[in-house]
Backbone as ProteinMPNN parsed JSONL, in Angstrom:
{"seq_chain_A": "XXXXXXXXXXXXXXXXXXXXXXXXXXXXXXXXXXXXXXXXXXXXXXXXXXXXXXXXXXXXXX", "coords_chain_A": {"N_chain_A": [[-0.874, 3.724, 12.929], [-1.984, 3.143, 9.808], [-3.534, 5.219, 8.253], [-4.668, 8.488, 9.397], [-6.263, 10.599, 11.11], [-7.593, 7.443, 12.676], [-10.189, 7.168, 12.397], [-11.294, 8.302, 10.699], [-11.333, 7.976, 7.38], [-11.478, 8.943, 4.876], [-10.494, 12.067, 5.447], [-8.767, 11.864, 6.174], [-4.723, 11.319, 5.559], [-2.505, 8.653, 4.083], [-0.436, 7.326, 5.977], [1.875, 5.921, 5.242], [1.476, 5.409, 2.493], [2.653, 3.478, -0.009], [2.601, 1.69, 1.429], [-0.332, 0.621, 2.068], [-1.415, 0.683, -0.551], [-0.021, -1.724, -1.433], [-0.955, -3.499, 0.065], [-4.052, -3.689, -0.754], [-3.281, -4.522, -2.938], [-2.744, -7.452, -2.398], [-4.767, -7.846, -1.172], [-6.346, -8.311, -3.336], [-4.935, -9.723, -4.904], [-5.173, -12.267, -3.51], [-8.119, -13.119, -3.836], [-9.901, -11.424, -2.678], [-9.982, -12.184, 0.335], [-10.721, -11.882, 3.471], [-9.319, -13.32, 5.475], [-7.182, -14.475, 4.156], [-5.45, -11.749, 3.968], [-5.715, -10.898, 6.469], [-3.556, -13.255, 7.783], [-1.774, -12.348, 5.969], [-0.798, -10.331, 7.393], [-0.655, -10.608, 9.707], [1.47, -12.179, 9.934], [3.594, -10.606, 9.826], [6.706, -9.461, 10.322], [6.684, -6.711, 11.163], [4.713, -6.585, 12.647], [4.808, -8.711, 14.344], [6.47, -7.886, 16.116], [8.283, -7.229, 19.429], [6.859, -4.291, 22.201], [7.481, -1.71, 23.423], [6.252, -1.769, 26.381], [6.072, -4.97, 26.627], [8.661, -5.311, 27.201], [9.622, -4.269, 29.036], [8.611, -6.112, 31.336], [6.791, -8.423, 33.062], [3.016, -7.009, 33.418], [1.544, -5.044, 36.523], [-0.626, -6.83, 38.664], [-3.895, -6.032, 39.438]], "CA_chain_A": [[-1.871, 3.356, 11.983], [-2.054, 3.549, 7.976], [-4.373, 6.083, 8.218], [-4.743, 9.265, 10.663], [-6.958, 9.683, 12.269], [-7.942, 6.094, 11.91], [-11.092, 6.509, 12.361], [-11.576, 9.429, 9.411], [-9.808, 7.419, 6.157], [-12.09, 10.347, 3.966], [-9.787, 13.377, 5.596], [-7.234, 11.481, 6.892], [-4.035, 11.293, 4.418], [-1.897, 7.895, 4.562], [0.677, 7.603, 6.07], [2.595, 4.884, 4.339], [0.579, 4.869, 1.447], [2.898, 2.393, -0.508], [1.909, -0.053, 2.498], [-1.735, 1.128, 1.498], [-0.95, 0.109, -2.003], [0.476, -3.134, -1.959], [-1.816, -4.519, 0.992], [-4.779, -3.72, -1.153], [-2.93, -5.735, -4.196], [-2.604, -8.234, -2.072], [-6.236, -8.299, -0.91], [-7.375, -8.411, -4.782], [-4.673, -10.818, -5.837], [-5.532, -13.22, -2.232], [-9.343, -13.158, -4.118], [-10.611, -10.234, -1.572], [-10.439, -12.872, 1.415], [-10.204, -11.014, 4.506], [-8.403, -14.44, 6.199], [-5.162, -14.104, 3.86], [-5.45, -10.241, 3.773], [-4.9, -10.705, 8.218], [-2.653, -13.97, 8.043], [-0.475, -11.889, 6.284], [-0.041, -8.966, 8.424], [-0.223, -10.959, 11.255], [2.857, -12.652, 9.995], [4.573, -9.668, 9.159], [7.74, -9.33, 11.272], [6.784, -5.133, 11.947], [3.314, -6.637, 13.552], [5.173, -9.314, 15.754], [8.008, -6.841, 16.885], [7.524, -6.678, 20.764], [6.266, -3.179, 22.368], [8.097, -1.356, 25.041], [5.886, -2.549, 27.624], [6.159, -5.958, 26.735], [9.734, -5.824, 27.114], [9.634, -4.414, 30.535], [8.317, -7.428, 32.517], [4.555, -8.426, 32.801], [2.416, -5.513, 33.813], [1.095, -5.675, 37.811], [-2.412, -7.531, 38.601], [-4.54, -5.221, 40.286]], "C_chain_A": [[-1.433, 3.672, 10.554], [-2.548, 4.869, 7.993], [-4.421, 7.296, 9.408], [-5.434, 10.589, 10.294], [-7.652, 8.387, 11.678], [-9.222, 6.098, 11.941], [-12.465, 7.475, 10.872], [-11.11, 9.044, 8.356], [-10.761, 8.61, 5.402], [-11.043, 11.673, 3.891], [-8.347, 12.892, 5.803], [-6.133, 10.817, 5.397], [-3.217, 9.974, 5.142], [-0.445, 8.263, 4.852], [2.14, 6.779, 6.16], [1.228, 4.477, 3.197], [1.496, 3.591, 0.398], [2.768, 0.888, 0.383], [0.576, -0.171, 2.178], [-1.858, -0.181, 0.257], [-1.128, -1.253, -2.153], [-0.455, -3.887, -1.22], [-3.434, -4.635, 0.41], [-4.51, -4.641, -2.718], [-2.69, -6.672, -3.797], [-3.852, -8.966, -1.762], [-7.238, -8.562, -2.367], [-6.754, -9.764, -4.946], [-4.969, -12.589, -4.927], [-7.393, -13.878, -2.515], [-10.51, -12.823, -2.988], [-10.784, -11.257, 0.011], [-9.537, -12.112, 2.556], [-8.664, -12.021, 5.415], [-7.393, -14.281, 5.426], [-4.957, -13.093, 3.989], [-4.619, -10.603, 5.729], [-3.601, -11.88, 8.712], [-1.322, -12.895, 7.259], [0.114, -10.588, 6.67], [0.143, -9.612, 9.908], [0.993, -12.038, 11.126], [3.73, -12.048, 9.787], [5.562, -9.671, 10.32], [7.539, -7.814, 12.002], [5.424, -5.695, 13.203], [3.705, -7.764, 14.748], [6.179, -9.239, 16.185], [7.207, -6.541, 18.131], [7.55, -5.339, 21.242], [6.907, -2.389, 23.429], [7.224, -1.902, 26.1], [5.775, -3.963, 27.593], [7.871, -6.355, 26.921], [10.113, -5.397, 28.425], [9.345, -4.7, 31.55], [6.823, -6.931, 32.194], [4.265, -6.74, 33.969], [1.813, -6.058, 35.65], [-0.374, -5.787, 37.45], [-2.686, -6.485, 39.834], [-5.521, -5.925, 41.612]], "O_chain_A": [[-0.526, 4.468, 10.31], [-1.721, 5.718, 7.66], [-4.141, 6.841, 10.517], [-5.17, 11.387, 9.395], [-8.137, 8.272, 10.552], [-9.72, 5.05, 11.528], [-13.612, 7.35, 10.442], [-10.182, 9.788, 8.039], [-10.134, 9.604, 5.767], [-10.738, 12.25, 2.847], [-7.233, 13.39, 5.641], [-6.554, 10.104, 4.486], [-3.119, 9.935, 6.368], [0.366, 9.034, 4.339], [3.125, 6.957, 6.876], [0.386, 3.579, 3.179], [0.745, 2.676, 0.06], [2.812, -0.318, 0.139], [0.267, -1.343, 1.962], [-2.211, -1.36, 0.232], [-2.015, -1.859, -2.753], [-0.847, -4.937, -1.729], [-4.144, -5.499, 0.925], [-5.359, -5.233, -3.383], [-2.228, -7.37, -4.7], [-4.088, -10.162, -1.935], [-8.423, -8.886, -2.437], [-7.426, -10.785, -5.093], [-4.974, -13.696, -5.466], [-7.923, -14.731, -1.803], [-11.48, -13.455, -2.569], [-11.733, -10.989, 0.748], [-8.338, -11.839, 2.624], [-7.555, -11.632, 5.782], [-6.421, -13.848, 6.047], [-3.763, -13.071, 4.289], [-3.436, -10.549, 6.067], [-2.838, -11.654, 9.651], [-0.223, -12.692, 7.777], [1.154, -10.01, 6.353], [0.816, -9.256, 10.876], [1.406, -12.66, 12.104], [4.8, -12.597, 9.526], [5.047, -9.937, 11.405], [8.024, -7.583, 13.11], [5.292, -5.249, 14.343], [3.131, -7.79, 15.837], [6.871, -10.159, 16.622], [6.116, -5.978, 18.221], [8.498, -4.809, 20.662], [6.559, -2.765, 24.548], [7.843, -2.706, 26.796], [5.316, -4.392, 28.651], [8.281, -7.509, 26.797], [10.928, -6.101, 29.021], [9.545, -4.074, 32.591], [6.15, -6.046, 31.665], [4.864, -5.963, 34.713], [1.7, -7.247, 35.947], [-1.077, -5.279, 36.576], [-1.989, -6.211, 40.811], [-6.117, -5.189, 42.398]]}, "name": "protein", "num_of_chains": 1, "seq": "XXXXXXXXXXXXXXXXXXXXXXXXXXXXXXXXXXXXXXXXXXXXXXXXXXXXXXXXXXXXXX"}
């Protein structure tokens, strides 16, 4: 997460605050729209890097 604990941002110190930073100058200079703010993290190359368990075959069906 940015934040930790994510669900405390008040106590919780970042932890990439220059990702902080810029993703909030991005959300001003995008004219606060949440839809470019998530297209572009969800195009970011760190957010569609696959996961160790996606790289060790599908998971079993119960």
């Amino acid at each position: 997460g940015i934040v930790q604990p994510v669900e405390d941002w008040e106590k919780g110190k970042p932890t990439h605050p220059e990702l902080l930073a810029w993703l909030a100058r991005e959300f001003v200079r995008g004219g606060y729209s949440l839809k470019n703010l998530s297209r572009l993290i969800l195009n970011s190359h760190a957010y569609q890097r696959a996961t160790d368990s996606a790289l060790s075959g599908p998971s079993p069906v119960f």
